[in-house]
XYZ file of C-alpha atoms in Angstrom:
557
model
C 111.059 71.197 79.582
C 111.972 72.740 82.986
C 115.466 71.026 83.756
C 118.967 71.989 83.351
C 121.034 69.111 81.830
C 124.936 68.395 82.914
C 126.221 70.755 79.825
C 124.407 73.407 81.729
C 125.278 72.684 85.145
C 128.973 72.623 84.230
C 128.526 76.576 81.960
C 126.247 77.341 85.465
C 129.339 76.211 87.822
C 132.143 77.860 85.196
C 130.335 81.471 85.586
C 129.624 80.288 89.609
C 132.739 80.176 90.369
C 134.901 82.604 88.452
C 132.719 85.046 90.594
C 133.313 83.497 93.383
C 137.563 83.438 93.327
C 137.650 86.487 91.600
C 135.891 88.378 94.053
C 137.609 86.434 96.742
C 141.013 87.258 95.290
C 140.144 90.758 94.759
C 139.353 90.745 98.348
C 142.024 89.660 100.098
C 144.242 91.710 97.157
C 143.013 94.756 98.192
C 141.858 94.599 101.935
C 145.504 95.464 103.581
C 144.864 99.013 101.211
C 141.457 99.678 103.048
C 141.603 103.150 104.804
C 137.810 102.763 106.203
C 134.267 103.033 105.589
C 134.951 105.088 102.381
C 136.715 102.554 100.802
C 134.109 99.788 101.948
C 131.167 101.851 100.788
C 132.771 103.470 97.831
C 136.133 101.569 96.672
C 137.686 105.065 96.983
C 140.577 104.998 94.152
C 140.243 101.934 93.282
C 137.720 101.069 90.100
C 139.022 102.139 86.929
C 137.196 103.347 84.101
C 135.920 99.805 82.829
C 134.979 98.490 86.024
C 132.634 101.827 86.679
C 130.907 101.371 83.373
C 130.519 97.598 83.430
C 129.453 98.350 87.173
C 127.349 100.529 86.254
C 125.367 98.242 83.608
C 125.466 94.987 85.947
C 123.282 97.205 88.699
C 121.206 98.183 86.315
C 120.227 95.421 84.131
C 118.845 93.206 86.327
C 115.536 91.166 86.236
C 112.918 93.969 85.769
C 114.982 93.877 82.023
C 115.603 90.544 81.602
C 112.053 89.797 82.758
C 110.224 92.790 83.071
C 111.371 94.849 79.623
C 111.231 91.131 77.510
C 107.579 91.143 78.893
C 106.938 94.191 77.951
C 108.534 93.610 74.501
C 106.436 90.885 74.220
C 103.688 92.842 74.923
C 103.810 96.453 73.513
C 107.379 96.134 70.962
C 109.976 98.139 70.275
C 108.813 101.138 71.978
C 109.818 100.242 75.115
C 113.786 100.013 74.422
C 113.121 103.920 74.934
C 114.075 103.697 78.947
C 117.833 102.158 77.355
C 118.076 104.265 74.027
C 117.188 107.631 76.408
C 119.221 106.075 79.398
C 122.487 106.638 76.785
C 121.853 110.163 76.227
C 120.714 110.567 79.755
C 124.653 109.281 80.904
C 126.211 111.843 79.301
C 124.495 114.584 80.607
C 124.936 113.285 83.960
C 128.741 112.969 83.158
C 128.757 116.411 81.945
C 127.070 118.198 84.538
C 126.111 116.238 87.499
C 129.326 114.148 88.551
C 131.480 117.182 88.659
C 129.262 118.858 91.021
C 129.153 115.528 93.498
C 133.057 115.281 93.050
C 134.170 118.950 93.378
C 131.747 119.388 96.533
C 133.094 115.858 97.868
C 129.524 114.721 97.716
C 129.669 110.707 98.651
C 125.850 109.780 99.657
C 122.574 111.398 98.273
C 121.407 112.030 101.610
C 124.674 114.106 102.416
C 123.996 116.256 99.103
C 120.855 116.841 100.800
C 122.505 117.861 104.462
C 125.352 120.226 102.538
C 123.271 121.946 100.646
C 119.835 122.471 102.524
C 119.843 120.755 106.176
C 119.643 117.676 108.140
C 115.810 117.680 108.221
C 115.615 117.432 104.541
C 118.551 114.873 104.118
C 116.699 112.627 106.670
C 113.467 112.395 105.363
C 114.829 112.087 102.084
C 116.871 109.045 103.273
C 114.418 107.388 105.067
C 111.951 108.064 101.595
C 114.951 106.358 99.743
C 115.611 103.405 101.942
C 111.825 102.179 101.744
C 111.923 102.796 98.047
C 114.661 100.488 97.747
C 113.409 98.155 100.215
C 110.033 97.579 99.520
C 110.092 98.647 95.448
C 113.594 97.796 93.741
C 114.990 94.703 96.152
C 111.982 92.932 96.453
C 111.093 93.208 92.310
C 114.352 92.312 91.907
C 114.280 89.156 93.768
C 110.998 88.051 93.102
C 111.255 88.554 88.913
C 114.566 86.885 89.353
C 113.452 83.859 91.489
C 110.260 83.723 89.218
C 112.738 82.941 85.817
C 115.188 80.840 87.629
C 112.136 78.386 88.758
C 111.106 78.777 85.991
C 114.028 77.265 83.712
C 115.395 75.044 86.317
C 112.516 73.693 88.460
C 113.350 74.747 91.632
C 110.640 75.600 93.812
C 110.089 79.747 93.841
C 111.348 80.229 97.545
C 114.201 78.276 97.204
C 115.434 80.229 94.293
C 114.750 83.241 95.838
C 117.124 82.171 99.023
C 119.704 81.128 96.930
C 120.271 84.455 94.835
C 119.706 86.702 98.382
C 122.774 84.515 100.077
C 124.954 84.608 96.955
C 124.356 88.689 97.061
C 124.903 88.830 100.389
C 128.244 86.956 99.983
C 129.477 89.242 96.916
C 127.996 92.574 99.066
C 129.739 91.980 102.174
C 133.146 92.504 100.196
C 132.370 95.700 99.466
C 132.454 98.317 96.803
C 135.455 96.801 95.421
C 134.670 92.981 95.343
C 131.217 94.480 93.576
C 132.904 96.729 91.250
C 135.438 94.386 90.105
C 132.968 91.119 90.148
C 130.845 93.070 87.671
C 132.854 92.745 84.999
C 132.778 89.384 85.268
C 129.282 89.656 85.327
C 128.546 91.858 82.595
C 130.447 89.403 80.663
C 128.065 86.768 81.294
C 125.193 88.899 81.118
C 126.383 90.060 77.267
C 127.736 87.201 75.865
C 124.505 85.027 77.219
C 122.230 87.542 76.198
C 123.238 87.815 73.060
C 123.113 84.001 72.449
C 119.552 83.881 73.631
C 118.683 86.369 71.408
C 120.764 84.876 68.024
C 118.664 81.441 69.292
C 115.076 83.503 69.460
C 115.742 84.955 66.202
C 116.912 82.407 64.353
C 113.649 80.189 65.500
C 111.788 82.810 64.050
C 113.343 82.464 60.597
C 113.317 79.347 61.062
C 109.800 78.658 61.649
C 108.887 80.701 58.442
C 110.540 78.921 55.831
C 114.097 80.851 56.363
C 117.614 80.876 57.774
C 119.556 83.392 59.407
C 119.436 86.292 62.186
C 119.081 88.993 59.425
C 115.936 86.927 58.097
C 114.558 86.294 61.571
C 114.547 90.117 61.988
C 113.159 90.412 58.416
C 110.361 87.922 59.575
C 109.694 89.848 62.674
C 109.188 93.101 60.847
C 106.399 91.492 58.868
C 104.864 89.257 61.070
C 104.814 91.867 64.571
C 104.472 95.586 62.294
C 102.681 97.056 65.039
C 105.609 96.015 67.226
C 108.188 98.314 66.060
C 107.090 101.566 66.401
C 108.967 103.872 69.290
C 106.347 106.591 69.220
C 102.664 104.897 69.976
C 99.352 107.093 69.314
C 96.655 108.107 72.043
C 94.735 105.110 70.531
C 97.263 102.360 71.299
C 96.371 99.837 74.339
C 99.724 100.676 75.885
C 99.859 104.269 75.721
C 99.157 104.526 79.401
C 102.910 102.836 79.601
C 104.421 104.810 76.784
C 102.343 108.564 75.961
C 103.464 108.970 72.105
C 106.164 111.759 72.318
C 106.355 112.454 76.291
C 109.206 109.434 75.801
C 111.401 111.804 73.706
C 110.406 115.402 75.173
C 108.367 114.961 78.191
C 108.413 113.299 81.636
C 110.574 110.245 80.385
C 113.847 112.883 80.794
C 112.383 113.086 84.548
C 112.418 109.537 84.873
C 116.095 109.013 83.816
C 117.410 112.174 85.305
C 116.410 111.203 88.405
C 117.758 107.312 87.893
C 121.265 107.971 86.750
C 121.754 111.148 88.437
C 119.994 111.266 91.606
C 120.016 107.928 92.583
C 122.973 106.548 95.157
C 122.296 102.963 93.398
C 123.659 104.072 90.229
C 125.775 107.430 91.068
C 128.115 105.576 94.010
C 129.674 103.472 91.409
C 131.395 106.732 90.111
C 131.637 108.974 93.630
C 134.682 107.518 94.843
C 137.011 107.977 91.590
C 138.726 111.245 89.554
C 136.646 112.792 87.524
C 138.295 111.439 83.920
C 138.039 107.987 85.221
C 134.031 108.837 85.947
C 133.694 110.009 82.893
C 135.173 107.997 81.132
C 133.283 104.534 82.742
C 129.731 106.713 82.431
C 130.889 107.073 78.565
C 131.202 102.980 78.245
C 128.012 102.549 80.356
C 125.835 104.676 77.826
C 128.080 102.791 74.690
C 126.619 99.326 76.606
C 122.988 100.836 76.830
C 122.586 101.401 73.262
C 123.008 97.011 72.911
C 120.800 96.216 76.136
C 117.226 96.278 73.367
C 119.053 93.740 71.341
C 119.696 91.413 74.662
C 116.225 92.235 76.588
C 113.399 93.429 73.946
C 114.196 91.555 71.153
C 113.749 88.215 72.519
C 110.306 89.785 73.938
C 108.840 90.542 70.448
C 110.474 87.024 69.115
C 108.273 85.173 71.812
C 105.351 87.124 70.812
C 105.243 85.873 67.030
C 105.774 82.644 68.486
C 103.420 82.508 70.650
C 100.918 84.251 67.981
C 101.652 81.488 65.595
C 101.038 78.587 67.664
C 104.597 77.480 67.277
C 104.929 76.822 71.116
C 102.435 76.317 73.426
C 103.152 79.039 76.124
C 99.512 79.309 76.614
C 99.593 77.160 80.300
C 102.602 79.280 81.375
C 101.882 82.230 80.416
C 98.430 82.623 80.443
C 95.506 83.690 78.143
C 93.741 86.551 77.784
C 93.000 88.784 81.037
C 94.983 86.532 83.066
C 98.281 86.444 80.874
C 101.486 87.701 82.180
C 104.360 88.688 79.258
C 106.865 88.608 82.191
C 107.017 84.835 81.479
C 107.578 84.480 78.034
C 111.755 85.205 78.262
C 111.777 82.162 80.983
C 110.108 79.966 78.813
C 112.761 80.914 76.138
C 115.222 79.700 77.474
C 113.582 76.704 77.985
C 113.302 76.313 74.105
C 117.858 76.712 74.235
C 119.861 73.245 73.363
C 121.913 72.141 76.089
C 125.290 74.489 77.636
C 123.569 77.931 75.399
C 120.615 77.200 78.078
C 123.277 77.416 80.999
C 124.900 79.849 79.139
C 121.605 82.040 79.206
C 120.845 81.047 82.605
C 124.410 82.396 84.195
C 123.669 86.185 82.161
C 120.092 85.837 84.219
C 121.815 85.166 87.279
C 124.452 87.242 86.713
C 122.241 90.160 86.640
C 120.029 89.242 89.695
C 123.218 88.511 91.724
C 124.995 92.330 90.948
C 121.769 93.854 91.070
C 121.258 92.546 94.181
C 124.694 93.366 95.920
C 124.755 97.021 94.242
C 121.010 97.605 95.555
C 121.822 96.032 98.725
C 125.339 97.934 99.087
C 123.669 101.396 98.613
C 120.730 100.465 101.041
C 123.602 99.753 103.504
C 125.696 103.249 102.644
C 122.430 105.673 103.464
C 121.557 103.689 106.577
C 125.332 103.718 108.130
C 126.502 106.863 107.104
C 123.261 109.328 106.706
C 120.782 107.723 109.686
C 123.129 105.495 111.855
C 126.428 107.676 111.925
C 124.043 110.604 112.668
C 122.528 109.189 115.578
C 125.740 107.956 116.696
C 128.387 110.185 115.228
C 130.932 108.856 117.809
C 131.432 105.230 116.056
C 134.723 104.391 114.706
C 135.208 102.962 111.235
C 135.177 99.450 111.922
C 132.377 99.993 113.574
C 130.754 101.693 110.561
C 131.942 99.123 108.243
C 129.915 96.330 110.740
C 126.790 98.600 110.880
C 126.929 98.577 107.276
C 127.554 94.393 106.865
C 124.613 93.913 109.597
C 122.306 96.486 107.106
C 122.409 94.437 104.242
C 121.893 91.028 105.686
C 118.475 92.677 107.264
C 117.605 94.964 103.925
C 117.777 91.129 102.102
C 115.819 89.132 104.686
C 113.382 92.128 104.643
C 113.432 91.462 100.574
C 112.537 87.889 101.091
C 109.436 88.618 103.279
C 108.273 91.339 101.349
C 108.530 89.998 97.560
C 106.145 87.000 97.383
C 103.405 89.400 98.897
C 103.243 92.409 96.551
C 101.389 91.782 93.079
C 104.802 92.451 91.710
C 103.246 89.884 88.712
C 99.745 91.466 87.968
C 100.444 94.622 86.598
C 104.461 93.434 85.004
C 107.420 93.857 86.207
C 109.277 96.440 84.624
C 106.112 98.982 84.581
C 105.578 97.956 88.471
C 108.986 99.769 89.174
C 108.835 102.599 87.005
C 105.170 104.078 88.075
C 105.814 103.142 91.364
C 109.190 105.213 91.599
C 107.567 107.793 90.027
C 105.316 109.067 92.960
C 108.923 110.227 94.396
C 110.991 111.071 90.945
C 109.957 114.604 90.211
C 109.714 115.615 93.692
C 113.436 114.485 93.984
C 115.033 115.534 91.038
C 113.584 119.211 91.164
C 115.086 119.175 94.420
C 117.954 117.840 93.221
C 118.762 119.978 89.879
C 117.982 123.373 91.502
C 120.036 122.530 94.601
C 122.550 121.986 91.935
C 122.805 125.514 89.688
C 120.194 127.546 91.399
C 122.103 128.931 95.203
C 118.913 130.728 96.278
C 116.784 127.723 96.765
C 116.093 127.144 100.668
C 115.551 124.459 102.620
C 111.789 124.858 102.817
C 111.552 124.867 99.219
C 113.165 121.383 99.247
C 111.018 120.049 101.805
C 107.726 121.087 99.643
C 109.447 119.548 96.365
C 109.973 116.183 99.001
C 106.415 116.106 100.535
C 104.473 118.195 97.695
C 105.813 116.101 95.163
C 104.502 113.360 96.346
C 101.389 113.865 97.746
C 100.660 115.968 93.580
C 101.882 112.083 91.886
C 98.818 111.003 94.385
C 96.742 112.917 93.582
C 97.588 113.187 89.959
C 96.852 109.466 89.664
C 93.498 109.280 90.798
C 92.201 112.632 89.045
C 90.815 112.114 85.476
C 89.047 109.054 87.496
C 87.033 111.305 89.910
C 86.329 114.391 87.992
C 85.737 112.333 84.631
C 88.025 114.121 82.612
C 87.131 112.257 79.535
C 87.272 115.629 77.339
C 90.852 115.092 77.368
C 91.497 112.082 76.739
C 91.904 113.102 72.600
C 94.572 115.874 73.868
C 96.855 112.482 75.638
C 96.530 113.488 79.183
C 94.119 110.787 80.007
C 93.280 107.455 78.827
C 91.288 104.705 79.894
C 93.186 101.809 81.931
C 91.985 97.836 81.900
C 89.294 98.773 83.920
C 88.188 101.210 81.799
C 88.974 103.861 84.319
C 90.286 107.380 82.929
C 93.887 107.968 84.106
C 97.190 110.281 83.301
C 100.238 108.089 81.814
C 102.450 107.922 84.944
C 105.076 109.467 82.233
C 102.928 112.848 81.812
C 102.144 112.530 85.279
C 105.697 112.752 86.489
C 106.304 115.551 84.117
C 103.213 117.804 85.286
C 104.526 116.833 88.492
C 108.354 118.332 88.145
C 107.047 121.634 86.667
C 104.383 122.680 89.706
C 107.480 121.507 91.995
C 109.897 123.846 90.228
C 107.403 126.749 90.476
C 106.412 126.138 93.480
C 110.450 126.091 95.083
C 110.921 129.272 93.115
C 108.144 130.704 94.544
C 108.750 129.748 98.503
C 112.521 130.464 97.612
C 111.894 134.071 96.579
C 109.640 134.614 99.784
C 112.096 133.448 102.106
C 115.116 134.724 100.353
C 113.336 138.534 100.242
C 113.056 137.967 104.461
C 116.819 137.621 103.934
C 116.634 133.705 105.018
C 120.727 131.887 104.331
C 120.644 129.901 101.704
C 123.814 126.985 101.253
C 125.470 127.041 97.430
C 127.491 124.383 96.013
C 130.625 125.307 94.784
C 129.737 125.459 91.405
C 131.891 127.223 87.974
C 131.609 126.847 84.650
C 135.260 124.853 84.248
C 133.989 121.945 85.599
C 131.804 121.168 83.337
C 134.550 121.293 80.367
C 135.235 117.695 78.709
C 137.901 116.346 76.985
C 138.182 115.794 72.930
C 137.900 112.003 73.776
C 134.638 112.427 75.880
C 133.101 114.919 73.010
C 133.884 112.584 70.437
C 132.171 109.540 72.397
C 129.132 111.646 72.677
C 128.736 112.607 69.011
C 128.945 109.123 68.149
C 125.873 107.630 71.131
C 124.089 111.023 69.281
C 124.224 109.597 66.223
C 123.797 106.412 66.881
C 120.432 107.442 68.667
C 119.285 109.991 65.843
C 119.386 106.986 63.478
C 117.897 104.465 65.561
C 114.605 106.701 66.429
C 114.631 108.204 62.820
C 114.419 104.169 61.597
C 111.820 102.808 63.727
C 109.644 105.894 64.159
């Protein structure tokens, strides 16, 4: 049944509108303290340790997990809590080694890494790669997976959804840094506490439906009934090992793929650029502590609607579809369908919550590399305020461009959460081997960058269409090709983005040493050893995610 009741209206309006006077009071709290763009782009001082972690988490889980990853649970298991379990460890190497670089160089935007440490040309192209990324790839999935659930549970037409979450974000993003930062605690609040209902409820019906009683039943249940659907390491004969190449998720390209998210991305990294270093730390540290629940909130319900729906217990069949035609990225709408009154608004405000601050953060970094690395350098005379209006005027067209764009892009055919990640993989290895040998190695050049930027991209092309043309079928048994749904030969986008990084590294070491032997100036970082030193806190937090990961992929193997 597609309608809210009044119990869920009045849970809908509760979470509505804490948001709403929060962020307002935070707002006009803070606003006499604001000493310019910096602190509108970046809340310079201001978030503390919990608000950067719980910041961090409510830009990242957004739709393509609560849609996206419970379709893909639904459709392929376990295996794909990997991006999450990996995202953990991936935090505290980019707390260790990548935040004191940005913070001891004063490094506030990606693109002005770029400009300090090659040149303008690079940080420009790289900006203008970045802003169409997030454009055309991450805003528009994230409204139209969003809008797709909400109509979905509520019965509001798609559009009108899909209006209503771009103004709310607009609202929260025009605040600034702050008003985001501090909103998304409220949101990740929501997001927990009604993901982990909708998951007790999915469980439960599971047991339930079997004879039994109980979350650690329903789990029990699940084991037996879905085997094949908890396994985190699939073999070259799986059906969804184009998604998820068997060990390349532990020690190949999927390091690439969150490197390059939590490290190189001004999305995720600007939550932490404009504080100390401890309080960084110390928020990334809670972040990856938060990533090791997210497969309990947005996979588990996945698998639970797949026994479900295997059993005949619910007839999902004319909303989801059948056979070729059937998309997974509906089953956790139709989920929440199946929630009593109030835990179904409860469930709804942790969906919106996570559109909504996925939104504003996406739309708020959009906004930060337009004003300060393409406007400001094409008019470097403008004055703050001026900045700060640039920057409001950038994310009410970034949104409206959002809106055109989403309804028009397949977004739905090939699934949500796999649309984004191949998709920002044509640019991810290019980017990051840029990015980490900028970092620790001072003798790469500027025209090394450029052919990690351009090469990179054009390889991912090319890499993508070869076992199709050459009919590399030989190696298919090997894992570097397998046949897609059309039965065409092709490289997991994983291995591809892996292959990828390595001829980029060679090939800026190579073009590096050329021009550095012609005695061509190169531009370090300030970079030592020291800053990379944690404190016993920090190392003992990171033992404990290690562990917690070593048991998790030793159990479900």
């Amino acid at each position: 049944m597609n309608k809210l009741t009044t119990g869920d209206y009045v849970v809908f309006a509760i979470y509505f509108f804490v948001v709403a006077f929060y962020g307002l009071w935070v707002y006009q709290r803070k606003r006499k303290a604001e000493s310019g763009s910096n602190d509108y782009f970046l809340a310079e001082g201001s978030l503390t340790w919990w608000a950067i972690g719980a910041s961090l988490i409510a830009s990242n889980i957004s739709a393509e997990q609560f849609i996206g990853m419970s379709g893909s649970g639904f459709k392929m298991g376990l295996a794909i809590a990997t991006y999450e379990w990996m995202a953990a460890a991936t935090l505290i190497i980019v707390a260790i080694f990548f935040i004191p670089v940005y913070l001891k160089n004063k490094i506030f935007t990606m693109p002005q890494f770029l400009n300090q440490r090659y040149n303008g040309t690079v940080a420009m192209i790289m900006a203008i790669f970045w802003l169409l990324l997030y454009v055309v790839v991450n805003l528009t999935s994230i409204l139209f997976l969003g809008a797709l659930a909400v109509s979905a549970i509520s019965g509001v037409s798609l559009m009108a959804c899909i209006w209503g979450m771009a103004i709310f974000a607009v609202i929260i993003t025009l605040g600034g840094m702050k008003v985001i930062g501090f909103t998304d605690v409220i949101q990740v609040f929501f997001l927990i506490l009604g993901g982990l209902v909708t998951t007790y409820i999915a469980v439960n019906l599971v047991s339930t439906q079997f004879g039994q009683h109980g979350v650690l039943a329903g789990l029990s249940v699940m084991k037996e009934q879905a085997a094949d659907h908890f396994h985190m390491i699939f073999s070259h004969d799986n059906k969804n090992y184009l998604d998820l190449p068997g060990l390349s998720v532990l020690i190949g390209g999927m390091w690439i793929v969150n490197l390059n998210y939590w490290g190189c991305n001004q999305y995720i990294t600007q939550r932490a650029l404009g504080a100390d270093l401890k309080t960084a730390r110390g928020g990334i540290l809670f972040a990856a502590f938060l990533k090791l629940l997210m497969p309990v909130i947005v996979v588990l319900p996945g698998i639970a609607a797949f026994i479900l729906y295997k059993h005949d217990v619910f007839d999902f069949s004319h909303k989801i579809g059948v056979g070729a035609d059937m998309n997974p990225d509906r089953a956790y709408p139709i989920l929440l369908n199946l929630l009593p009154s109030g835990l179904k608004g409860l469930s709804f405000a942790a969906l919106t919550a996570a559109v909504v601050a996925s939104l504003a953060g996406k739309a708020n970094s959009i906004a930060t590399i337009f004003t300060l690395d393409v406007y400001k350098k094409i008019n470097p005379k403008i004055n703050d305020k001026q900045t700060v209006t640039i920057g409001k005027i950038t994310v009410v067209v970034a949104m409206l461009l959002g809106i055109l764009l989403c309804t028009h892009l397949g977004i739905d055919k090939k699934g949500g959460f796999q649309y984004i990640q191949e998709y920002t993989g044509f640019v991810s290895p290019g980017i990051f081997a840029m990015f980490i040998l900028g970092f620790f190695w001072k003798k790469t050049t500027s025209n090394a960058a450029l052919f990690a930027t351009i090469g990179g991209f054009i390889l991912s092309c090319g890499f993508k269409v070869l076992p199709g043309y050459v009919n590399l079928a030989g190696l298919a048994p090997y894992g570097f090709s397998a046949k897609n749904a059309n039965g065409v030969y092709e490289m997991p986008f994983i291995d591809r983005m892996g292959f990828v990084f390595l001829i980029c590294v060679i090939g800026m070491y190579i073009i590096s040493m050329i021009e550095n032997a012609k005695g061509d100036k190169v531009h370090g970082l300030e970079v030592d050893s020291s800053m990379f030193k944690t404190s016993k806190g920090f190392a003992v937090g990171t033992l404990i995610v290690g562990g917690i990961l070593v048991a998790l992929y030793s159990i479900y193997w």
